[in-house]
Amino acid sequence: MGATEFNCRCGQKPTNILLVGCTQHGKSSLIRALFDYAGLKHDGDNVKIGAYGNSSTTKDCTTFEIVVKKRDHFIRDDDGKVRMVNMDKFTPHEVSDLMDDAAEEFSRPTGKHVHLRIIDTPGLDDSDNAAAARKKGSQALRGATPLRVVDEKHKMAILKAVAEAGYISSVCFVISSQSPLNFSLQGLLKEYLEIFKLSRLNKAYHFLHTKVDAEALFETKTQSRAVLVSQKLGEHGASHHFMENLPDPNDPVAVYFAHRSMAKWLAEISVQTSQPVTELKYPKSDGHKAMDKTLRMVMDLDLEHYKDLARKATNELASLEAKQKRLSARRDVQEEAWSDLYNRIDRLNTTDLVEIESRYGSERSHFFRRSLVVWDIGTDYTIRKVTRDPASPSYSTWGSYDDSTWVGNKSYYNSLYSDSRDSSVSGTVKLFAWKSDVEANEISRLQTEKSDAWSEYQQTETELTETRTAITTATATKKSKEDQVSTCQTRIAKLNPTSIPLSAIQTNGAYYATCSLISYAFAVGLTQNKIHKFQFPSAWPADDTTATRITAKYAAKVHDAQTMRATCEAMAAGLDDEISALKTTADTLSVCGKRIAKGIADVQNRITEQLTPPSPTREGVSSAIARTAADRDATQRLVDYLRDEVGPLLDTGRRCAENTLGEYVEQLVARQVFVQAAAEKVAEAIGKYVLAKEKWMERELDVTASLEAARAMNDTLTTVGYLTVGPFGVLKEATDELGAGSEEAWDVLYYHVREAYLDDPARFEWVMRAIS
């Protein structure tokens, strides 16, 4: 129960509100602001708000019961005029104007009130998750389940609180407007949304966007954030509220808008129908399911063996089928190439005649002799046919009409004479060869290519035949292994529930919220099975030398961890001293700052009250000095004298005094600025030292876990000839990934033991006895 309880006899049913949100998003400060709004500032001041770092200030669910009176809120300007603010149309520029003009914020009671029961939950994504997140990405912690340890514990605490409440009126998600809506945040919120939906708590969701100041309240990006959140999380019916948790009390505009947002939220949640918790479930996460799968593998090696063989057969068959497709395509291409070469050769290797030479000759007529033309032709190819034009000339005679003597040779000779003087002669000789002779070189080249293509085709055909045979064998093997897997699966009847019972969470919740398979095996009671060395399917230390080296490594880790823990203790103690000294300095600066502020106020009052003269009118001075009409003349003479003679001296003295006091105020202000700057620096230093101390304390716990894990490895786990279910599963998965004989696989086991210590240091010895 929180700091307050209901003290009202109206009989109103409490409005149960579940607050869910990430660390440093303003959940605790929102509760504090709610106390302030209810007029319970003292109780609100007791709500712890994280000052340094990212560690959540709430580690368990805490319930606060508050009676809040509903109010309407207004603001008036310096002229006392109430300013009307339309929240739907107001702009950042109007907010700036309002800040310049606003004098005060005030409210009017509505005569109604609401009984709130706030269930404050642990912050999501707590800093304690950092170690698990690092290990998740660590090469040393292969096989670790993807669980955010602290968040899992927080979820269990939330479900317990919801069950105890019996009903929920609203689920309110607190999201800082200054934080990006990244995949990590979306993932966290979606996990909770899923749990609430399974528990039938999905009718009244509110998203409280915190750290929204007055100017940011009306910016476009603020309003669009509501749409973005709805889209990302798929909750379009949810209500959105934009709040500045703890506004500056000296800023009436900030207070006004903060109170209006608070009032709107209270108005909405107070009228919503409560939802009874009728079906409380904690569904197993992917991490739990992964661990269940590993434990099933360990408990039934035969099943895992056949699953592995079936997977290999499936992969092999898929590979062979893909290979068959590739070979068939290649064979078709090769066959087409061979056929094309065959056809090209067939077209070239013929006795078709091809003209290889055509030569024309002529001779003019001569008066005293006959004309003569001679043809003497050499060729690169054998002559298969000769044609002459004209074949039987008129008025001339061929030297030879029988061309057959030249067929089969590579040269040709003939002549043409005119039959008489004064007669010209002319003619054309054409020589022909077979196409196969002319294309002999090309045919030879194509023959070589065809032979190579045929050889490649036959080789591919052989591979294809072998692949078809292998596919037939692989298909039969795959079916055989799948049949064996089915037979084994029918024998498995454990580790199949989809949710974790509340009774198990109450007794072993820390071991369900873990990234250690050893802890999870302990939680579900699987600590009796012993898997001996000869059953290990991958690799145990191959020889005594390797085993000795592994054991010695963890003995060295024990020594290093002991040294480091002593260092952590010393550093934390040293930081304690530094923090104490800085806090003393901060207190001194605070006292000094208050004194300077008082000095400034005193001097300013002195200037205002003592050095500001009254209005120097004749009537005012006369009335102050003279009380009767009889003294009027004497008084007038005295006033004139003082005005003329003493007045200038008084004015000069007053100006000197004002200048002197002004200079003194400037000095005080300068000192005040210096003290404030120094105080800010000291506060910053305190924050850094506190954060450093927290880190050293976290480091000390981390080192102690390393020490205990190294001792367990050195004393037991690397020396025995068997392992129980949890350690065996870790080592099996590690060797599957890292390879047979890998010494690094033992480091994976070491880190799982280490996590088992961090899950519950007080029960670690009990866990080790159970698995040893």
PDB file of N, CA and C in Angstrom, residues 42-128:
ATOM      1  N   HIS A  42       3.056  16.669   0.587  1.00  0.00           N
ATOM      2  CA  HIS A  42       3.988  15.965   1.468  1.00  0.00           C
ATOM      3  C   HIS A  42       4.081  14.494   1.077  1.00  0.00           C
ATOM      4  N   ASP A  43       2.931  13.883   0.798  1.00  0.00           N
ATOM      5  CA  ASP A  43       2.951  12.478   0.360  1.00  0.00           C
ATOM      6  C   ASP A  43       3.609  12.344  -1.008  1.00  0.00           C
ATOM      7  N   GLY A  44       3.364  13.340  -1.863  1.00  0.00           N
ATOM      8  CA  GLY A  44       3.971  13.295  -3.189  1.00  0.00           C
ATOM      9  C   GLY A  44       5.474  13.403  -3.137  1.00  0.00           C
ATOM     10  N   ASP A  45       5.986  14.199  -2.205  1.00  0.00           N
ATOM     11  CA  ASP A  45       7.433  14.353  -2.088  1.00  0.00           C
ATOM     12  C   ASP A  45       8.109  13.041  -1.696  1.00  0.00           C
ATOM     13  N   ASN A  46       7.350  12.125  -1.113  1.00  0.00           N
ATOM     14  CA  ASN A  46       7.918  10.838  -0.708  1.00  0.00           C
ATOM     15  C   ASN A  46       7.988   9.836  -1.851  1.00  0.00           C
ATOM     16  N   VAL A  47       7.385  10.188  -2.994  1.00  0.00           N
ATOM     17  CA  VAL A  47       7.488   9.319  -4.171  1.00  0.00           C
ATOM     18  C   VAL A  47       8.836   9.549  -4.801  1.00  0.00           C
ATOM     19  N   LYS A  48       9.650   8.536  -4.815  1.00  0.00           N
ATOM     20  CA  LYS A  48      11.021   8.682  -5.299  1.00  0.00           C
ATOM     21  C   LYS A  48      11.037   8.836  -6.800  1.00  0.00           C
ATOM     22  N   ILE A  49      11.836   9.812  -7.244  1.00  0.00           N
ATOM     23  CA  ILE A  49      12.026  10.051  -8.680  1.00  0.00           C
ATOM     24  C   ILE A  49      13.488   9.883  -8.999  1.00  0.00           C
ATOM     25  N   GLY A  50      13.766   9.140 -10.061  1.00  0.00           N
ATOM     26  CA  GLY A  50      15.164   8.904 -10.434  1.00  0.00           C
ATOM     27  C   GLY A  50      15.858  10.208 -10.759  1.00  0.00           C
ATOM     28  N   ALA A  51      17.041  10.416 -10.137  1.00  0.00           N
ATOM     29  CA  ALA A  51      17.775  11.668 -10.369  1.00  0.00           C
ATOM     30  C   ALA A  51      18.945  11.479 -11.302  1.00  0.00           C
ATOM     31  N   TYR A  52      19.556  10.334 -11.219  1.00  0.00           N
ATOM     32  CA  TYR A  52      20.757  10.116 -12.018  1.00  0.00           C
ATOM     33  C   TYR A  52      20.627   8.790 -12.749  1.00  0.00           C
ATOM     34  N   GLY A  53      21.258   8.741 -13.933  1.00  0.00           N
ATOM     35  CA  GLY A  53      21.332   7.475 -14.650  1.00  0.00           C
ATOM     36  C   GLY A  53      19.990   7.067 -15.212  1.00  0.00           C
ATOM     37  N   ASN A  54      19.875   5.771 -15.527  1.00  0.00           N
ATOM     38  CA  ASN A  54      18.672   5.248 -16.143  1.00  0.00           C
ATOM     39  C   ASN A  54      18.007   4.172 -15.310  1.00  0.00           C
ATOM     40  N   SER A  55      18.432   4.022 -14.074  1.00  0.00           N
ATOM     41  CA  SER A  55      17.885   2.957 -13.256  1.00  0.00           C
ATOM     42  C   SER A  55      16.479   3.299 -12.804  1.00  0.00           C
ATOM     43  N   SER A  56      15.593   2.334 -12.879  1.00  0.00           N
ATOM     44  CA  SER A  56      14.230   2.547 -12.446  1.00  0.00           C
ATOM     45  C   SER A  56      14.174   2.725 -10.941  1.00  0.00           C
ATOM     46  N   THR A  57      13.331   3.665 -10.477  1.00  0.00           N
ATOM     47  CA  THR A  57      13.182   3.870  -9.045  1.00  0.00           C
ATOM     48  C   THR A  57      12.135   2.930  -8.466  1.00  0.00           C
ATOM     49  N   THR A  58      11.393   2.248  -9.317  1.00  0.00           N
ATOM     50  CA  THR A  58      10.372   1.320  -8.860  1.00  0.00           C
ATOM     51  C   THR A  58      10.789  -0.086  -9.236  1.00  0.00           C
ATOM     52  N   LYS A  59      11.016  -0.950  -8.234  1.00  0.00           N
ATOM     53  CA  LYS A  59      11.438  -2.311  -8.508  1.00  0.00           C
ATOM     54  C   LYS A  59      10.303  -3.308  -8.345  1.00  0.00           C
ATOM     55  N   ASP A  60       9.251  -2.946  -7.595  1.00  0.00           N
ATOM     56  CA  ASP A  60       8.098  -3.809  -7.392  1.00  0.00           C
ATOM     57  C   ASP A  60       6.841  -2.980  -7.615  1.00  0.00           C
ATOM     58  N   CYS A  61       5.718  -3.665  -7.768  1.00  0.00           N
ATOM     59  CA  CYS A  61       4.455  -2.950  -7.904  1.00  0.00           C
ATOM     60  C   CYS A  61       4.087  -2.294  -6.575  1.00  0.00           C
ATOM     61  N   THR A  62       3.709  -1.041  -6.642  1.00  0.00           N
ATOM     62  CA  THR A  62       3.311  -0.291  -5.452  1.00  0.00           C
ATOM     63  C   THR A  62       1.941   0.315  -5.702  1.00  0.00           C
ATOM     64  N   THR A  63       1.067   0.225  -4.684  1.00  0.00           N
ATOM     65  CA  THR A  63      -0.292   0.742  -4.822  1.00  0.00           C
ATOM     66  C   THR A  63      -0.453   2.024  -4.019  1.00  0.00           C
ATOM     67  N   PHE A  64      -1.009   3.063  -4.643  1.00  0.00           N
ATOM     68  CA  PHE A  64      -1.306   4.331  -3.987  1.00  0.00           C
ATOM     69  C   PHE A  64      -2.809   4.574  -4.064  1.00  0.00           C
ATOM     70  N   GLU A  65      -3.408   4.909  -2.949  1.00  0.00           N
ATOM     71  CA  GLU A  65      -4.834   5.228  -2.914  1.00  0.00           C
ATOM     72  C   GLU A  65      -4.987   6.718  -2.626  1.00  0.00           C
ATOM     73  N   ILE A  66      -5.649   7.427  -3.529  1.00  0.00           N
ATOM     74  CA  ILE A  66      -5.742   8.881  -3.457  1.00  0.00           C
ATOM     75  C   ILE A  66      -7.174   9.313  -3.745  1.00  0.00           C
ATOM     76  N   VAL A  67      -7.670  10.238  -2.961  1.00  0.00           N
ATOM     77  CA  VAL A  67      -8.947  10.878  -3.251  1.00  0.00           C
ATOM     78  C   VAL A  67      -8.642  12.231  -3.889  1.00  0.00           C
ATOM     79  N   VAL A  68      -9.107  12.428  -5.106  1.00  0.00           N
ATOM     80  CA  VAL A  68      -8.807  13.649  -5.849  1.00  0.00           C
ATOM     81  C   VAL A  68     -10.100  14.401  -6.124  1.00  0.00           C
ATOM     82  N   LYS A  69     -10.132  15.661  -5.738  1.00  0.00           N
ATOM     83  CA  LYS A  69     -11.274  16.519  -6.038  1.00  0.00           C
ATOM     84  C   LYS A  69     -11.113  17.082  -7.446  1.00  0.00           C
ATOM     85  N   LYS A  70     -12.186  16.984  -8.224  1.00  0.00           N
ATOM     86  CA  LYS A  70     -12.134  17.461  -9.604  1.00  0.00           C
ATOM     87  C   LYS A  70     -12.281  18.980  -9.632  1.00  0.00           C
ATOM     88  N   ARG A  71     -11.539  19.611 -10.555  1.00  0.00           N
ATOM     89  CA  ARG A  71     -11.548  21.064 -10.651  1.00  0.00           C
ATOM     90  C   ARG A  71     -11.534  21.503 -12.111  1.00  0.00           C
ATOM     91  N   ASP A  72     -12.059  22.721 -12.321  1.00  0.00           N
ATOM     92  CA  ASP A  72     -11.905  23.394 -13.611  1.00  0.00           C
ATOM     93  C   ASP A  72     -10.825  24.459 -13.431  1.00  0.00           C
ATOM     94  N   HIS A  73      -9.996  24.650 -14.459  1.00  0.00           N
ATOM     95  CA  HIS A  73      -8.823  25.510 -14.308  1.00  0.00           C
ATOM     96  C   HIS A  73      -8.898  26.710 -15.252  1.00  0.00           C
ATOM     97  N   PHE A  74      -8.403  27.868 -14.738  1.00  0.00           N
ATOM     98  CA  PHE A  74      -8.438  29.130 -15.483  1.00  0.00           C
ATOM     99  C   PHE A  74      -7.114  29.858 -15.269  1.00  0.00           C
ATOM    100  N   ILE A  75      -6.919  30.904 -16.075  1.00  0.00           N
ATOM    101  CA  ILE A  75      -5.724  31.730 -15.914  1.00  0.00           C
ATOM    102  C   ILE A  75      -6.087  33.171 -16.238  1.00  0.00           C
ATOM    103  N   ARG A  76      -5.564  34.101 -15.435  1.00  0.00           N
ATOM    104  CA  ARG A  76      -5.830  35.523 -15.675  1.00  0.00           C
ATOM    105  C   ARG A  76      -4.521  36.241 -15.964  1.00  0.00           C
ATOM    106  N   ASP A  77      -4.627  37.336 -16.731  1.00  0.00           N
ATOM    107  CA  ASP A  77      -3.439  38.085 -17.120  1.00  0.00           C
ATOM    108  C   ASP A  77      -3.119  39.165 -16.091  1.00  0.00           C
ATOM    109  N   ASP A  78      -2.125  39.999 -16.403  1.00  0.00           N
ATOM    110  CA  ASP A  78      -1.679  41.023 -15.463  1.00  0.00           C
ATOM    111  C   ASP A  78      -2.763  42.050 -15.151  1.00  0.00           C
ATOM    112  N   ASP A  79      -3.726  42.194 -16.048  1.00  0.00           N
ATOM    113  CA  ASP A  79      -4.812  43.141 -15.837  1.00  0.00           C
ATOM    114  C   ASP A  79      -5.965  42.530 -15.058  1.00  0.00           C
ATOM    115  N   GLY A  80      -5.800  41.275 -14.630  1.00  0.00           N
ATOM    116  CA  GLY A  80      -6.856  40.614 -13.873  1.00  0.00           C
ATOM    117  C   GLY A  80      -7.935  40.003 -14.741  1.00  0.00           C
ATOM    118  N   LYS A  81      -7.742  40.011 -16.072  1.00  0.00           N
ATOM    119  CA  LYS A  81      -8.740  39.477 -16.982  1.00  0.00           C
ATOM    120  C   LYS A  81      -8.513  37.990 -17.193  1.00  0.00           C
ATOM    121  N   VAL A  82      -9.596  37.198 -17.098  1.00  0.00           N
ATOM    122  CA  VAL A  82      -9.501  35.755 -17.327  1.00  0.00           C
ATOM    123  C   VAL A  82      -9.333  35.505 -18.815  1.00  0.00           C
ATOM    124  N   ARG A  83      -8.287  34.783 -19.166  1.00  0.00           N
ATOM    125  CA  ARG A  83      -8.012  34.482 -20.581  1.00  0.00           C
ATOM    126  C   ARG A  83      -8.693  33.183 -20.979  1.00  0.00           C
ATOM    127  N   MET A  84      -9.394  33.217 -22.065  1.00  0.00           N
ATOM    128  CA  MET A  84     -10.046  32.012 -22.577  1.00  0.00           C
ATOM    129  C   MET A  84      -9.060  31.261 -23.474  1.00  0.00           C
ATOM    130  N   VAL A  85      -8.903  29.994 -23.236  1.00  0.00           N
ATOM    131  CA  VAL A  85      -7.947  29.176 -23.995  1.00  0.00           C
ATOM    132  C   VAL A  85      -8.696  28.019 -24.644  1.00  0.00           C
ATOM    133  N   ASN A  86      -8.755  28.068 -25.963  1.00  0.00           N
ATOM    134  CA  ASN A  86      -9.353  26.962 -26.716  1.00  0.00           C
ATOM    135  C   ASN A  86      -8.245  25.966 -27.036  1.00  0.00           C
ATOM    136  N   MET A  87      -8.251  24.828 -26.381  1.00  0.00           N
ATOM    137  CA  MET A  87      -7.164  23.857 -26.520  1.00  0.00           C
ATOM    138  C   MET A  87      -7.053  23.318 -27.945  1.00  0.00           C
ATOM    139  N   ASP A  88      -8.147  23.360 -28.694  1.00  0.00           N
ATOM    140  CA  ASP A  88      -8.119  22.814 -30.057  1.00  0.00           C
ATOM    141  C   ASP A  88      -7.534  23.791 -31.067  1.00  0.00           C
ATOM    142  N   LYS A  89      -7.482  25.074 -30.712  1.00  0.00           N
ATOM    143  CA  LYS A  89      -7.045  26.078 -31.689  1.00  0.00           C
ATOM    144  C   LYS A  89      -5.867  26.905 -31.208  1.00  0.00           C
ATOM    145  N   PHE A  90      -5.418  26.687 -29.982  1.00  0.00           N
ATOM    146  CA  PHE A  90      -4.318  27.487 -29.439  1.00  0.00           C
ATOM    147  C   PHE A  90      -3.027  27.185 -30.202  1.00  0.00           C
ATOM    148  N   THR A  91      -2.137  28.155 -30.279  1.00  0.00           N
ATOM    149  CA  THR A  91      -0.882  28.006 -31.027  1.00  0.00           C
ATOM    150  C   THR A  91       0.304  28.279 -30.109  1.00  0.00           C
ATOM    151  N   PRO A  92       1.501  27.792 -30.470  1.00  0.00           N
ATOM    152  CA  PRO A  92       2.696  28.094 -29.678  1.00  0.00           C
ATOM    153  C   PRO A  92       2.936  29.594 -29.529  1.00  0.00           C
ATOM    154  N   HIS A  93       2.601  30.365 -30.570  1.00  0.00           N
ATOM    155  CA  HIS A  93       2.791  31.819 -30.488  1.00  0.00           C
ATOM    156  C   HIS A  93       1.888  32.417 -29.418  1.00  0.00           C
ATOM    157  N   GLU A  94       0.637  31.935 -29.332  1.00  0.00           N
ATOM    158  CA  GLU A  94      -0.279  32.427 -28.306  1.00  0.00           C
ATOM    159  C   GLU A  94       0.192  32.027 -26.913  1.00  0.00           C
ATOM    160  N   VAL A  95       0.859  30.861 -26.818  1.00  0.00           N
ATOM    161  CA  VAL A  95       1.417  30.450 -25.527  1.00  0.00           C
ATOM    162  C   VAL A  95       2.486  31.452 -25.095  1.00  0.00           C
ATOM    163  N   SER A  96       3.344  31.877 -26.028  1.00  0.00           N
ATOM    164  CA  SER A  96       4.382  32.856 -25.709  1.00  0.00           C
ATOM    165  C   SER A  96       3.762  34.166 -25.241  1.00  0.00           C
ATOM    166  N   ASP A  97       2.685  34.600 -25.928  1.00  0.00           N
ATOM    167  CA  ASP A  97       1.997  35.825 -25.517  1.00  0.00           C
ATOM    168  C   ASP A  97       1.406  35.662 -24.122  1.00  0.00           C
ATOM    169  N   LEU A  98       0.844  34.478 -23.881  1.00  0.00           N
ATOM    170  CA  LEU A  98       0.241  34.221 -22.577  1.00  0.00           C
ATOM    171  C   LEU A  98       1.294  34.248 -21.478  1.00  0.00           C
ATOM    172  N   MET A  99       2.482  33.738 -21.778  1.00  0.00           N
ATOM    173  CA  MET A  99       3.574  33.762 -20.798  1.00  0.00           C
ATOM    174  C   MET A  99       3.977  35.189 -20.453  1.00  0.00           C
ATOM    175  N   ASP A 100       3.886  36.097 -21.440  1.00  0.00           N
ATOM    176  CA  ASP A 100       4.243  37.491 -21.194  1.00  0.00           C
ATOM    177  C   ASP A 100       3.178  38.205 -20.359  1.00  0.00           C
ATOM    178  N   ASP A 101       1.914  37.750 -20.478  1.00  0.00           N
ATOM    179  CA  ASP A 101       0.807  38.474 -19.859  1.00  0.00           C
ATOM    180  C   ASP A 101       0.268  37.823 -18.591  1.00  0.00           C
ATOM    181  N   ALA A 102       0.485  36.516 -18.420  1.00  0.00           N
ATOM    182  CA  ALA A 102      -0.198  35.782 -17.357  1.00  0.00           C
ATOM    183  C   ALA A 102       0.263  36.224 -15.970  1.00  0.00           C
ATOM    184  N   ALA A 103      -0.713  36.325 -15.061  1.00  0.00           N
ATOM    185  CA  ALA A 103      -0.411  36.711 -13.686  1.00  0.00           C
ATOM    186  C   ALA A 103      -0.555  35.541 -12.736  1.00  0.00           C
ATOM    187  N   GLU A 104      -1.609  34.721 -12.910  1.00  0.00           N
ATOM    188  CA  GLU A 104      -1.804  33.606 -11.991  1.00  0.00           C
ATOM    189  C   GLU A 104      -2.752  32.578 -12.587  1.00  0.00           C
ATOM    190  N   GLU A 105      -2.624  31.359 -12.084  1.00  0.00           N
ATOM    191  CA  GLU A 105      -3.517  30.253 -12.438  1.00  0.00           C
ATOM    192  C   GLU A 105      -4.425  30.017 -11.246  1.00  0.00           C
ATOM    193  N   PHE A 106      -5.712  29.766 -11.497  1.00  0.00           N
ATOM    194  CA  PHE A 106      -6.620  29.458 -10.397  1.00  0.00           C
ATOM    195  C   PHE A 106      -7.621  28.418 -10.870  1.00  0.00           C
ATOM    196  N   SER A 107      -8.312  27.805  -9.927  1.00  0.00           N
ATOM    197  CA  SER A 107      -9.237  26.729 -10.263  1.00  0.00           C
ATOM    198  C   SER A 107     -10.547  26.916  -9.531  1.00  0.00           C
ATOM    199  N   ARG A 108     -11.555  26.160  -9.984  1.00  0.00           N
ATOM    200  CA  ARG A 108     -12.883  26.198  -9.363  1.00  0.00           C
ATOM    201  C   ARG A 108     -13.334  24.762  -9.141  1.00  0.00           C
ATOM    202  N   PRO A 109     -13.678  24.383  -7.924  1.00  0.00           N
ATOM    203  CA  PRO A 109     -14.117  23.015  -7.644  1.00  0.00           C
ATOM    204  C   PRO A 109     -15.397  22.683  -8.399  1.00  0.00           C
ATOM    205  N   THR A 110     -15.493  21.444  -8.836  1.00  0.00           N
ATOM    206  CA  THR A 110     -16.696  20.989  -9.533  1.00  0.00           C
ATOM    207  C   THR A 110     -17.690  20.341  -8.570  1.00  0.00           C
ATOM    208  N   GLY A 111     -17.238  20.093  -7.336  1.00  0.00           N
ATOM    209  CA  GLY A 111     -18.100  19.420  -6.379  1.00  0.00           C
ATOM    210  C   GLY A 111     -18.063  17.908  -6.497  1.00  0.00           C
ATOM    211  N   LYS A 112     -17.199  17.397  -7.384  1.00  0.00           N
ATOM    212  CA  LYS A 112     -17.083  15.953  -7.565  1.00  0.00           C
ATOM    213  C   LYS A 112     -15.672  15.507  -7.187  1.00  0.00           C
ATOM    214  N   HIS A 113     -15.554  14.223  -6.892  1.00  0.00           N
ATOM    215  CA  HIS A 113     -14.232  13.681  -6.584  1.00  0.00           C
ATOM    216  C   HIS A 113     -14.145  12.250  -7.094  1.00  0.00           C
ATOM    217  N   VAL A 114     -12.941  11.718  -7.130  1.00  0.00           N
ATOM    218  CA  VAL A 114     -12.713  10.356  -7.624  1.00  0.00           C
ATOM    219  C   VAL A 114     -11.747   9.647  -6.680  1.00  0.00           C
ATOM    220  N   HIS A 115     -12.046   8.373  -6.408  1.00  0.00           N
ATOM    221  CA  HIS A 115     -11.159   7.536  -5.609  1.00  0.00           C
ATOM    222  C   HIS A 115     -10.238   6.784  -6.567  1.00  0.00           C
ATOM    223  N   LEU A 116      -8.977   7.133  -6.553  1.00  0.00           N
ATOM    224  CA  LEU A 116      -8.012   6.490  -7.455  1.00  0.00           C
ATOM    225  C   LEU A 116      -7.170   5.473  -6.686  1.00  0.00           C
ATOM    226  N   ARG A 117      -7.050   4.317  -7.256  1.00  0.00           N
ATOM    227  CA  ARG A 117      -6.080   3.340  -6.754  1.00  0.00           C
ATOM    228  C   ARG A 117      -5.057   3.143  -7.878  1.00  0.00           C
ATOM    229  N   ILE A 118      -3.905   3.756  -7.722  1.00  0.00           N
ATOM    230  CA  ILE A 118      -2.852   3.714  -8.732  1.00  0.00           C
ATOM    231  C   ILE A 118      -1.936   2.532  -8.449  1.00  0.00           C
ATOM    232  N   ILE A 119      -1.822   1.634  -9.405  1.00  0.00           N
ATOM    233  CA  ILE A 119      -0.885   0.512  -9.306  1.00  0.00           C
ATOM    234  C   ILE A 119       0.343   0.889 -10.121  1.00  0.00           C
ATOM    235  N   ASP A 120       1.374   1.298  -9.428  1.00  0.00           N
ATOM    236  CA  ASP A 120       2.619   1.721 -10.078  1.00  0.00           C
ATOM    237  C   ASP A 120       3.469   0.485 -10.331  1.00  0.00           C
ATOM    238  N   THR A 121       3.846   0.285 -11.581  1.00  0.00           N
ATOM    239  CA  THR A 121       4.577  -0.925 -11.975  1.00  0.00           C
ATOM    240  C   THR A 121       6.055  -0.620 -12.188  1.00  0.00           C
ATOM    241  N   PRO A 122       6.894  -1.629 -12.131  1.00  0.00           N
ATOM    242  CA  PRO A 122       8.324  -1.419 -12.411  1.00  0.00           C
ATOM    243  C   PRO A 122       8.536  -0.888 -13.820  1.00  0.00           C
ATOM    244  N   GLY A 123       9.528  -0.037 -13.963  1.00  0.00           N
ATOM    245  CA  GLY A 123       9.819   0.542 -15.273  1.00  0.00           C
ATOM    246  C   GLY A 123      10.314  -0.489 -16.261  1.00  0.00           C
ATOM    247  N   LEU A 124       9.778  -0.430 -17.467  1.00  0.00           N
ATOM    248  CA  LEU A 124      10.232  -1.335 -18.514  1.00  0.00           C
ATOM    249  C   LEU A 124      11.633  -0.939 -18.965  1.00  0.00           C
ATOM    250  N   ASP A 125      12.346  -1.908 -19.525  1.00  0.00           N
ATOM    251  CA  ASP A 125      13.681  -1.651 -20.070  1.00  0.00           C
ATOM    252  C   ASP A 125      14.595  -1.068 -19.008  1.00  0.00           C
ATOM    253  N   ASP A 126      14.563  -1.657 -17.822  1.00  0.00           N
ATOM    254  CA  ASP A 126      15.348  -1.185 -16.692  1.00  0.00           C
ATOM    255  C   ASP A 126      16.839  -1.278 -16.989  1.00  0.00           C
ATOM    256  N   SER A 127      17.630  -0.461 -16.273  1.00  0.00           N
ATOM    257  CA  SER A 127      19.073  -0.477 -16.494  1.00  0.00           C
ATOM    258  C   SER A 127      19.665  -1.848 -16.188  1.00  0.00           C
ATOM    259  N   ASP A 128      18.996  -2.620 -15.318  1.00  0.00           N
ATOM    260  CA  ASP A 128      19.490  -3.961 -15.032  1.00  0.00           C
ATOM    261  C   ASP A 128      19.456  -4.851 -16.271  1.00  0.00           C
TER     262      ASP A 128
END
